[in-house]
Short mmCIF file of C-alpha atoms and ligand atoms in Angstrom, two decimals:
data_model
loop_
_atom_site.label_atom_id
_atom_site.label_comp_id
_atom_site.label_asym_id
_atom_site.label_seq_id
_atom_site.Cartn_x
_atom_site.Cartn_y
_atom_site.Cartn_z
CA MET U 1 -26.92 -8.01 -34.92
CA GLY U 2 -25.58 -4.76 -35.32
CA GLU U 3 -22.95 -2.77 -32.92
CA ASP U 4 -24.53 -2.50 -29.71
CA PHE U 5 -24.02 1.13 -28.47
CA PHE U 6 -25.72 1.21 -25.24
CA GLN U 7 -23.62 -1.73 -23.50
CA GLY U 8 -24.98 -2.46 -20.22
CA TYR U 9 -27.74 0.01 -19.73
CA LYS U 10 -31.32 -1.35 -19.06
CA GLY U 11 -34.41 0.02 -18.21
CA ARG U 12 -34.73 4.39 -17.26
CA ALA U 13 -30.89 5.06 -18.47
CA LEU U 14 -31.67 2.73 -21.53
CA GLU U 15 -34.85 5.02 -22.22
CA VAL U 16 -33.13 8.77 -21.82
CA LEU U 17 -29.74 7.56 -23.53
CA LYS U 18 -32.28 6.75 -26.48
CA LYS U 19 -34.37 9.77 -26.06
CA PHE U 20 -31.71 11.91 -26.17
CA ASN U 21 -29.32 10.24 -29.29
CA VAL U 22 -26.70 10.31 -26.87
CA ARG U 23 -24.10 6.68 -26.59
CA VAL U 24 -21.55 4.23 -24.51
CA TRP U 25 -18.48 6.09 -25.67
CA GLY U 26 -20.60 8.93 -26.74
CA GLN U 27 -18.94 12.44 -25.57
CA ALA U 28 -21.83 13.91 -23.67
CA SER U 29 -22.80 17.45 -21.60
CA ILE U 30 -25.70 16.42 -19.65
CA GLU U 31 -28.05 19.93 -17.82
CA THR U 32 -29.19 18.20 -14.41
CA SER U 33 -31.27 19.71 -12.11
CA ARG U 34 -28.03 19.48 -9.60
CA GLY U 35 -25.56 21.32 -12.22
CA ASN U 36 -23.93 20.43 -15.52
CA PHE U 37 -21.62 17.48 -16.75
CA ALA U 38 -19.39 16.73 -19.51
CA GLY U 39 -17.68 13.54 -20.03
CA THR U 40 -17.66 10.23 -21.75
CA VAL U 41 -20.40 7.65 -20.97
CA LEU U 42 -19.52 4.62 -19.99
CA PRO U 43 -20.63 1.09 -20.22
CA ARG U 44 -22.26 -0.17 -17.32
CA ALA U 45 -22.30 -4.47 -15.96
CA GLU U 46 -25.18 -6.35 -16.46
CA ASN U 47 -25.97 -6.25 -12.47
CA ASP U 48 -26.04 -2.78 -12.33
CA ASP U 49 -28.89 -0.85 -11.33
CA ASP U 50 -30.92 1.07 -14.38
CA ARG U 51 -31.39 4.73 -12.84
CA HIS U 52 -27.47 5.97 -13.74
CA ILE U 53 -25.79 6.85 -16.66
CA VAL U 54 -21.99 6.78 -16.22
CA LEU U 55 -20.00 9.44 -17.34
CA LYS U 56 -15.92 9.59 -17.30
CA ILE U 57 -15.57 13.06 -16.47
CA PRO U 58 -11.84 14.89 -18.00
CA THR U 59 -10.15 14.66 -14.12
CA GLY U 60 -10.50 10.77 -14.63
CA TYR U 61 -12.83 10.10 -11.61
CA ASN U 62 -15.87 8.37 -13.06
CA VAL U 63 -19.21 9.99 -12.13
CA GLY U 64 -22.95 7.71 -11.92
CA ILE U 65 -25.68 10.61 -12.46
CA ASP U 66 -29.13 10.01 -11.67
CA VAL U 67 -31.34 9.41 -14.98
CA ASP U 68 -34.13 11.65 -12.83
CA ASN U 69 -32.23 14.70 -13.09
CA ILE U 70 -31.23 14.59 -16.62
CA LEU U 71 -33.42 17.86 -18.41
CA GLU U 72 -31.00 17.84 -21.17
CA MET U 73 -28.16 15.56 -23.02
CA LYS U 74 -26.00 16.05 -25.97
CA GLU U 75 -23.97 13.96 -27.83
CA THR U 76 -21.05 16.16 -29.00
CA GLY U 77 -18.63 13.45 -30.00
CA TYR U 78 -17.65 9.94 -30.73
CA LYS U 79 -14.88 7.97 -29.37
CA LYS U 80 -14.93 4.29 -28.61
CA ALA U 81 -11.99 3.75 -26.10
CA ASN U 82 -8.90 1.25 -26.76
CA TYR U 83 -7.37 0.07 -23.66
CA LYS U 84 -5.02 -2.61 -24.98
CA ILE U 85 -1.88 -2.15 -24.30
CA PRO U 86 0.95 -3.16 -26.33
CA GLU U 87 3.06 -6.30 -24.84
CA LYS U 88 6.81 -5.20 -25.84
CA GLU U 89 9.72 -7.36 -25.65
CA PHE U 90 12.41 -5.49 -23.16
CA PRO U 91 15.51 -4.45 -25.09
CA PHE U 92 18.71 -5.62 -23.67
CA THR U 93 21.67 -2.54 -23.06
CA GLU U 94 25.11 -3.85 -22.23
CA GLY U 95 26.51 -2.20 -18.96
CA LEU U 96 22.65 -1.46 -17.71
CA PRO U 97 22.02 -3.51 -14.01
CA ARG U 98 19.67 -6.13 -14.21
CA VAL U 99 16.70 -5.59 -12.60
CA LYS U 100 13.44 -8.27 -11.90
CA LEU U 101 10.01 -6.56 -11.32
CA ILE U 102 7.92 -9.05 -9.76
CA GLY U 103 4.06 -8.45 -10.74
CA THR U 104 1.31 -9.17 -7.99
CA GLY U 105 -1.61 -6.81 -8.47
CA GLY U 106 -2.65 -3.48 -7.77
CA THR U 107 -3.48 -0.07 -9.11
CA ILE U 108 -0.06 -0.43 -10.79
CA ALA U 109 -0.69 -3.34 -12.95
CA SER U 110 -4.58 -2.28 -13.53
CA ARG U 111 -6.06 -0.69 -16.01
CA LEU U 112 -10.30 0.31 -16.35
CA ASP U 113 -12.78 -1.95 -17.29
CA TYR U 114 -14.93 -0.71 -19.27
CA ARG U 115 -17.43 -3.16 -19.31
CA THR U 116 -17.64 -2.98 -15.90
CA GLY U 117 -16.33 0.46 -14.95
CA ALA U 118 -14.28 -1.15 -12.33
CA VAL U 119 -10.52 -1.54 -12.06
CA ILE U 120 -8.95 -4.96 -12.53
CA PRO U 121 -5.67 -6.09 -12.26
CA ALA U 122 -4.78 -6.91 -15.99
CA PHE U 123 -1.85 -4.69 -16.33
CA SER U 124 0.82 -7.45 -17.06
CA PRO U 125 4.67 -6.86 -16.23
CA GLY U 126 4.82 -6.88 -20.54
CA GLU U 127 2.22 -4.61 -20.54
CA LEU U 128 4.04 -1.99 -18.50
CA TYR U 129 7.36 -1.70 -20.60
CA GLY U 130 4.46 -1.17 -23.11
CA ALA U 131 3.16 1.75 -21.47
CA VAL U 132 6.59 3.35 -19.70
CA PRO U 133 9.61 2.92 -22.40
CA GLU U 134 11.68 5.01 -20.23
CA LEU U 135 12.54 1.80 -17.93
CA ALA U 136 14.55 1.10 -20.23
CA ASP U 137 16.89 3.83 -20.08
CA ILE U 138 16.70 2.52 -16.75
CA CYS U 139 17.67 -1.08 -16.29
CA ASN U 140 17.80 -4.71 -17.67
CA LEU U 141 14.24 -5.47 -16.50
CA THR U 142 12.78 -9.18 -16.57
CA THR U 143 9.31 -9.70 -15.64
CA GLU U 144 7.45 -12.06 -13.65
CA LYS U 145 4.16 -11.84 -12.60
CA VAL U 146 3.39 -14.09 -9.41
CA PHE U 147 0.18 -13.13 -8.48
CA ALA U 148 -2.49 -10.84 -9.89
CA VAL U 149 -4.69 -9.37 -7.17
CA PHE U 150 -5.44 -6.46 -5.24
CA SER U 151 -3.52 -5.99 -2.01
CA GLU U 152 -6.54 -6.58 -0.14
CA ASN U 153 -6.00 -10.31 -0.32
CA MET U 154 -2.28 -10.30 -0.01
CA GLY U 155 -1.52 -12.43 3.45
CA PRO U 156 0.93 -14.93 4.53
CA ASP U 157 0.88 -17.41 1.61
CA GLN U 158 1.47 -14.74 -0.47
CA TYR U 159 4.38 -13.30 1.79
CA LYS U 160 6.50 -16.59 1.77
CA LYS U 161 5.82 -17.31 -1.85
CA LEU U 162 7.42 -13.42 -2.60
CA ALA U 163 9.81 -14.44 -0.51
CA VAL U 164 11.01 -17.55 -1.92
CA ALA U 165 10.86 -15.99 -5.39
CA ILE U 166 13.19 -13.13 -4.33
CA GLY U 167 15.66 -15.70 -2.85
CA LYS U 168 15.80 -17.53 -6.22
CA GLU U 169 16.49 -13.94 -8.36
CA ILE U 170 19.77 -13.41 -4.75
CA GLU U 171 21.19 -16.68 -5.77
CA ASN U 172 20.76 -16.37 -9.81
CA GLY U 173 22.10 -12.26 -9.27
CA ILE U 174 19.99 -10.28 -9.89
CA ASP U 175 21.47 -6.48 -9.14
CA GLY U 176 17.81 -5.62 -7.44
CA ILE U 177 14.33 -5.93 -7.17
CA VAL U 178 10.89 -4.69 -7.41
CA ILE U 179 7.58 -5.40 -6.56
CA GLY U 180 4.67 -3.59 -8.27
CA HIS U 181 1.83 -4.44 -5.50
CA GLY U 182 -1.23 -2.40 -4.58
CA THR U 183 -1.06 0.28 -2.17
CA ASP U 184 -3.71 -0.72 0.45
CA THR U 185 -1.48 -2.96 1.96
CA LEU U 186 2.16 -2.10 1.08
CA HIS U 187 3.70 -1.98 4.06
CA HIS U 188 2.21 -5.04 5.95
CA THR U 189 4.14 -7.01 2.57
CA ALA U 190 6.96 -4.67 2.71
CA ALA U 191 7.29 -5.61 6.88
CA ALA U 192 6.67 -9.31 5.75
CA LEU U 193 9.66 -9.04 3.53
CA THR U 194 11.68 -7.63 5.75
CA TYR U 195 11.58 -10.26 8.22
CA MET U 196 11.44 -13.19 5.80
CA VAL U 197 14.54 -11.88 3.10
CA GLN U 198 17.27 -11.02 5.56
CA ASN U 199 20.66 -9.23 4.90
CA PRO U 200 19.62 -9.14 1.12
CA PRO U 201 22.85 -8.17 -0.67
CA VAL U 202 20.41 -6.02 -3.32
CA PRO U 203 17.96 -3.76 -2.66
CA ILE U 204 14.06 -5.07 -2.56
CA VAL U 205 11.79 -2.30 -3.74
CA LEU U 206 8.36 -1.97 -2.65
CA VAL U 207 5.95 -0.47 -5.73
CA GLY U 208 2.64 1.29 -6.51
CA SER U 209 0.41 3.32 -7.54
CA GLN U 210 -2.57 5.18 -6.18
CA ARG U 211 -4.00 6.33 -9.39
CA SER U 212 -4.76 4.06 -12.20
CA SER U 213 -2.93 4.12 -15.28
CA ASP U 214 -5.80 5.48 -17.64
CA ARG U 215 -5.56 9.23 -15.71
CA PRO U 216 -3.57 11.12 -16.55
CA SER U 217 -2.86 12.01 -12.72
CA SER U 218 -1.31 8.50 -12.58
CA ASP U 219 1.71 8.03 -10.35
CA ALA U 220 2.43 4.61 -12.05
CA ALA U 221 4.94 5.32 -14.48
CA LEU U 222 6.60 7.76 -12.62
CA ASN U 223 6.90 5.87 -9.20
CA LEU U 224 8.39 2.15 -11.85
CA MET U 225 10.70 4.64 -12.70
CA HIS U 226 12.02 5.67 -8.96
CA ALA U 227 11.46 2.09 -8.33
CA CYS U 228 13.69 0.33 -11.16
CA TYR U 229 16.02 2.97 -11.01
CA THR U 230 16.42 2.69 -6.75
CA ALA U 231 16.71 -1.38 -7.21
CA GLY U 232 19.03 -0.82 -10.44
CA HIS U 233 21.14 1.74 -9.17
CA SER U 234 21.18 2.41 -5.55
CA ASP U 235 23.33 1.14 -2.84
CA ILE U 236 20.60 0.49 -0.25
CA ALA U 237 20.59 -3.34 0.24
CA GLU U 238 17.21 -3.35 2.22
CA VAL U 239 13.50 -3.81 2.32
CA MET U 240 11.90 -0.74 0.45
CA VAL U 241 8.79 0.62 -0.65
CA CYS U 242 9.36 3.67 -3.20
CA MET U 243 6.91 5.83 -3.58
CA PHE U 244 5.90 9.78 -4.14
CA GLY U 245 7.69 11.74 -1.96
CA PRO U 246 5.14 15.37 -2.13
CA THR U 247 2.15 15.98 -3.67
CA SER U 248 3.97 16.89 -7.10
CA ASP U 249 6.25 14.69 -8.90
CA GLU U 250 9.37 16.32 -8.02
CA TYR U 251 11.28 13.17 -6.44
CA ALA U 252 10.20 9.83 -4.76
CA LEU U 253 10.88 8.62 -0.88
CA LEU U 254 12.21 5.64 -0.07
CA HIS U 255 10.49 3.80 2.98
CA ARG U 256 12.37 1.44 5.05
CA GLY U 257 10.06 -1.99 4.83
CA THR U 258 9.35 -1.61 8.60
CA ARG U 259 8.57 2.13 9.67
CA VAL U 260 6.52 3.23 6.41
CA ARG U 261 2.68 3.66 6.21
CA LYS U 262 -0.34 4.22 4.34
CA MET U 263 -1.44 7.68 5.88
CA HIS U 264 -3.89 8.87 3.18
CA SER U 265 -6.20 7.05 1.25
CA SER U 266 -5.89 9.05 -2.04
CA TYR U 267 -3.13 11.28 -2.52
CA ARG U 268 0.05 9.86 -3.88
CA SER U 269 2.41 11.17 -1.43
CA THR U 270 0.72 8.56 1.20
CA PHE U 271 3.02 6.78 2.00
CA ARG U 272 5.40 7.73 5.28
CA THR U 273 8.12 6.97 7.93
CA ILE U 274 6.81 7.37 10.71
CA GLY U 275 9.04 8.07 14.23
CA ASP U 276 12.02 8.68 11.67
CA THR U 277 12.70 10.56 8.79
CA PRO U 278 12.44 8.55 4.77
CA LEU U 279 16.13 6.77 3.92
CA ALA U 280 16.34 8.80 0.52
CA MET U 281 15.15 10.81 -1.70
CA VAL U 282 14.89 9.62 -5.70
CA THR U 283 14.99 11.20 -8.68
CA ARG U 284 15.25 9.54 -12.20
CA LYS U 285 19.16 10.23 -11.96
CA GLY U 286 19.99 9.59 -8.52
CA VAL U 287 19.46 8.81 -5.11
CA ARG U 288 20.12 11.55 -2.17
CA PRO U 289 20.50 9.56 0.96
CA ILE U 290 19.30 10.49 3.61
CA LYS U 291 20.06 8.26 6.90
CA THR U 292 23.47 6.67 6.69
CA ASP U 293 23.22 3.64 8.69
CA CYS U 294 21.51 1.45 5.68
CA ASN U 295 22.45 -1.76 4.70
CA PRO U 296 25.52 -1.62 1.89
CA ARG U 297 24.60 -3.55 -1.40
CA ARG U 298 26.93 -6.63 -1.37
CA LYS U 299 28.65 -8.79 -4.28
CA ASP U 300 27.89 -12.26 -2.51
CA LYS U 301 24.07 -14.05 -3.93
CA LYS U 302 23.07 -14.77 -0.05
CA ALA U 303 20.21 -13.57 1.81
CA THR U 304 19.10 -16.00 4.74
CA ILE U 305 15.42 -16.87 3.55
CA VAL U 306 12.96 -17.35 6.50
CA PRO U 307 9.40 -18.23 4.76
CA CYS U 308 7.60 -18.41 8.20
CA PHE U 309 4.09 -17.78 9.47
CA GLU U 310 1.73 -18.43 11.98
CA GLU U 311 -1.63 -17.44 10.63
CA LYS U 312 -3.35 -17.74 14.45
CA VAL U 313 -2.29 -14.33 15.06
CA ALA U 314 -4.75 -10.66 15.40
CA MET U 315 -4.70 -7.34 15.58
CA VAL U 316 -6.78 -5.36 18.30
CA TYR U 317 -7.85 -2.10 17.82
CA TYR U 318 -8.55 -1.10 21.49
CA TYR U 319 -11.62 1.49 21.72
CA PRO U 320 -13.40 2.47 25.13
CA ASN U 321 -16.20 -0.31 26.16
CA MET U 322 -14.31 -2.89 24.10
CA GLN U 323 -16.12 -5.94 26.00
CA PRO U 324 -13.76 -8.87 27.61
CA ASP U 325 -14.73 -11.57 25.06
CA MET U 326 -12.95 -9.94 22.69
CA ILE U 327 -10.19 -11.38 23.72
CA ASP U 328 -12.08 -14.00 25.51
CA SER U 329 -12.88 -15.61 22.05
CA LEU U 330 -9.56 -14.74 19.94
CA VAL U 331 -8.35 -17.39 22.93
CA ASP U 332 -11.26 -19.53 22.86
CA ASN U 333 -10.86 -19.68 18.79
CA GLY U 334 -7.20 -21.29 19.31
CA TYR U 335 -5.12 -17.79 18.40
CA LYS U 336 -1.46 -17.63 19.53
CA GLY U 337 -0.81 -14.15 19.48
CA ILE U 338 -2.51 -10.96 19.72
CA ILE U 339 -1.28 -7.34 19.33
CA ILE U 340 -3.04 -4.43 20.80
CA ALA U 341 -3.07 -0.84 19.46
CA GLY U 342 -3.54 0.65 22.86
CA THR U 343 -4.61 3.97 23.63
CA GLY U 344 -1.46 7.03 24.31
CA LEU U 345 0.93 4.79 25.71
CA GLY U 346 0.08 1.37 25.33
CA HIS U 347 -3.58 1.36 27.38
CA VAL U 348 -6.67 -0.84 27.38
CA ASN U 349 -9.40 -1.12 30.30
CA ILE U 350 -9.89 -2.63 33.71
CA PRO U 351 -12.31 -5.13 32.12
CA LEU U 352 -9.92 -6.54 29.77
CA TYR U 353 -7.91 -7.37 32.38
CA PRO U 354 -8.60 -11.10 33.66
CA SER U 355 -9.21 -11.79 30.00
CA LEU U 356 -4.73 -10.54 29.50
CA LYS U 357 -4.24 -12.85 31.91
CA ARG U 358 -6.25 -15.46 30.95
CA ALA U 359 -4.79 -15.24 27.72
CA ARG U 360 -1.45 -15.21 29.68
CA ASP U 361 -2.52 -18.64 30.89
CA LYS U 362 -2.99 -20.08 28.22
CA GLY U 363 0.22 -20.03 26.63
CA VAL U 364 -0.81 -16.62 24.17
CA ALA U 365 1.69 -14.47 23.40
CA VAL U 366 -0.03 -10.83 24.00
CA TYR U 367 2.51 -7.63 22.52
CA MET U 368 1.18 -4.22 23.08
CA THR U 369 1.86 -1.19 20.41
CA VAL U 370 -0.06 2.65 20.34
CA GLN U 371 -2.62 3.97 18.09
CA THR U 372 -1.25 7.16 18.09
CA LEU U 373 1.52 5.30 16.00
CA TRP U 374 4.16 7.93 16.94
CA GLY U 375 6.08 7.60 19.62
CA TYR U 376 7.18 4.85 22.02
CA VAL U 377 4.43 2.60 24.62
CA GLN U 378 5.77 3.36 28.24
CA MET U 379 4.29 0.71 30.30
CA PHE U 380 6.48 2.22 34.04
CA VAL U 381 3.99 5.45 34.47
CA TYR U 382 0.55 5.05 34.98
CA GLU U 383 0.21 1.95 38.23
CA THR U 384 -2.31 0.89 35.39
CA GLY U 385 0.66 -0.01 32.78
CA ARG U 386 3.15 -2.05 35.25
CA GLU U 387 -0.46 -4.08 36.58
CA MET U 388 -0.51 -4.98 32.82
CA MET U 389 3.19 -6.27 32.39
CA ALA U 390 2.25 -8.22 35.22
CA LEU U 391 -0.42 -9.81 33.75
CA GLY U 392 1.68 -10.54 31.02
CA VAL U 393 1.43 -8.19 28.15
CA ILE U 394 5.10 -7.00 26.74
CA PRO U 395 5.04 -3.55 25.82
CA ALA U 396 6.67 -3.29 22.04
CA GLU U 397 8.44 -0.33 22.29
CA ASN U 398 7.91 1.60 18.93
CA MET U 399 7.02 -0.93 16.52
CA LEU U 400 4.32 -0.01 14.80
CA PRO U 401 1.38 -1.86 15.30
CA GLU U 402 1.03 -3.38 11.61
CA VAL U 403 4.33 -4.22 12.07
CA ALA U 404 3.92 -6.07 15.02
CA TYR U 405 1.18 -8.00 13.10
CA ILE U 406 3.32 -9.20 10.68
CA LYS U 407 6.56 -9.76 13.03
CA LEU U 408 4.76 -11.85 15.99
CA GLY U 409 2.89 -13.79 13.14
CA TRP U 410 6.80 -14.62 11.85
CA ALA U 411 8.06 -15.35 15.09
CA LEU U 412 5.56 -17.22 15.96
CA GLY U 413 5.47 -19.25 12.07
CA GLN U 414 9.19 -20.54 13.91
CA THR U 415 9.19 -21.14 17.61
CA SER U 416 6.08 -21.39 19.83
CA ASP U 417 9.05 -21.18 22.84
CA LEU U 418 7.01 -17.89 24.32
CA GLU U 419 10.73 -16.36 25.35
CA GLU U 420 11.68 -17.14 22.01
CA VAL U 421 8.81 -15.11 20.64
CA LYS U 422 9.88 -12.39 22.85
CA ARG U 423 13.52 -12.51 21.79
CA ILE U 424 12.41 -12.19 18.29
CA MET U 425 10.06 -9.65 18.50
CA LEU U 426 12.49 -6.89 21.13
CA ALA U 427 15.70 -7.46 18.61
CA PRO U 428 15.07 -4.87 16.50
CA ILE U 429 15.76 -5.73 12.84
CA ASN U 430 15.85 -3.03 10.43
CA SER U 431 14.49 -0.62 12.85
CA ASP U 432 11.39 -1.92 13.21
CA ILE U 433 12.35 -0.36 17.14
CA THR U 434 14.12 2.32 17.39
CA ARG U 435 16.63 3.61 20.87
CA ARG U 436 14.79 7.20 20.20
CA GLU U 437 13.03 9.06 17.35
CA PRO U 438 15.21 11.73 15.86
CA TYR U 439 14.10 15.89 16.50
CA ASN U 440 12.66 15.23 13.07
CA GLY U 441 11.14 11.82 13.13
CA TYR U 442 7.16 13.59 13.85
CA LEU U 443 6.29 15.57 10.82
CA VAL U 444 2.40 15.66 10.14
CA TYR U 445 0.67 18.31 8.00
CA GLN U 446 -1.16 21.05 9.60
CA GLY U 447 -2.61 23.40 7.58
CA GLY U 448 -3.29 27.09 8.76
CA VAL U 449 0.26 26.97 10.19
CA PRO U 450 3.07 29.99 8.22
CA GLU U 451 6.01 27.05 8.02
CA VAL U 452 3.72 24.20 7.11
CA GLU U 453 1.65 26.84 4.54
CA GLU U 454 5.10 27.63 3.25
CA PHE U 455 5.95 24.06 2.45
CA ILE U 456 2.69 23.32 0.83
CA ARG U 457 3.13 26.30 -1.26
CA LYS U 458 6.61 25.24 -2.85
CA PHE U 459 5.09 22.08 -3.98
CA ARG U 460 1.69 22.52 -4.60
CA LYS U 461 1.57 23.32 -8.16
N1 LIG G 501 -6.89 -1.65 -4.12
C1 LIG G 501 -5.32 -1.33 -4.45
C2 LIG G 501 -4.73 -1.83 -3.67
O1 LIG G 501 -4.37 -1.68 -2.88
C3 LIG G 501 -5.46 -0.10 -4.53
C4 LIG G 501 -4.04 0.31 -5.52
O2 LIG G 501 -3.76 -0.50 -5.56
O3 LIG G 501 -2.85 1.02 -4.92
O4 LIG G 501 -4.89 -3.48 -4.10
#
């Protein structure tokens, strides 16, 4: 059999490709009843439909073109892609800090699988170095792939394994740790590691990328460089997230693991510190602190690893007309803790009250956070808040809902004594609860407002 020039195409789509003499990996210009397209024809997977031709267009996005709309199609070139990235041994440079990169998966460790068009976690840490040789000027890097999952598949087991792996690295005297991770739940893992790795002597930097490395606008390389720089050279010995600051690649921001959240589904500048300012700015040349109250780097090799997590904890996002059976079913299913993301200052409707009382009577820990994300739970302001507290709902100050969820899982993993759980929950750890929001701790872009327009123009080139 000769080479398969129509990989994965079948039925109508295959007929159309053959009719116009266009092959997979061909550069095609396509005229359709909906406009014209140009790009590379990608292979399709076995079980994809037979009605679309998939093109990778110059922006890096893949588009599916309905074959019924195609009027004319021409192959203008042909270039079979080779996406194998060479795996290289990392060179050792005397005098540079030693950094360990722990790979868990996500886009930062992905490349496109052209059989299926999907992004797959197949980019080993060794390949990462092959792709970003600049890393060798920043640190002496060793790598270890502990998982290869998209971040929605991270959970307590992975958090615990990561915490133990980090503990070992610290014991062995590493100068800094970078964790490559999918961005979607990067902030959950950052919170989990903040709790599970207490008082680390070195920086622990979580990093991801919003756009996979085969795309011209990928943030993978720069994020990795910034993260490695931070891990090796910064004096901040905390669990942090390092990602694009503005939408351009001018600098990255370091966010505390307990105050950070993914806020945009596609922007590279998706991570924001909520209710505070970021910890620092970082370029490849240096780290510029924004906050000064950081845990400083130390020479000892000690951290307290607390790899505990109770899985029967839930987070409930309140919506108007939520029915009490939502709470009842959690209690009936053996849940030991519930974080509510309530409206405004921390509210749910009156019909839920008896269920909340029942939860408390059955020994379930119930904490209130706010779905506004910014600001504090305030249950003294309205009568209803006071009533809910009397039913046993505990306000979680300005802890972010996801952070409260992780902290409650961690606290209940250590003890079932609800008083002790409360002590753990309400004792601030790495700014998960802060006494007040600084004046510049609430910033959300609002287009149309002069000062914001000026700010955006400055950074959007
Ligand atoms: N879905 C991916 C993940 O979170 C996206 C990313 O890596 O940014 O694993």
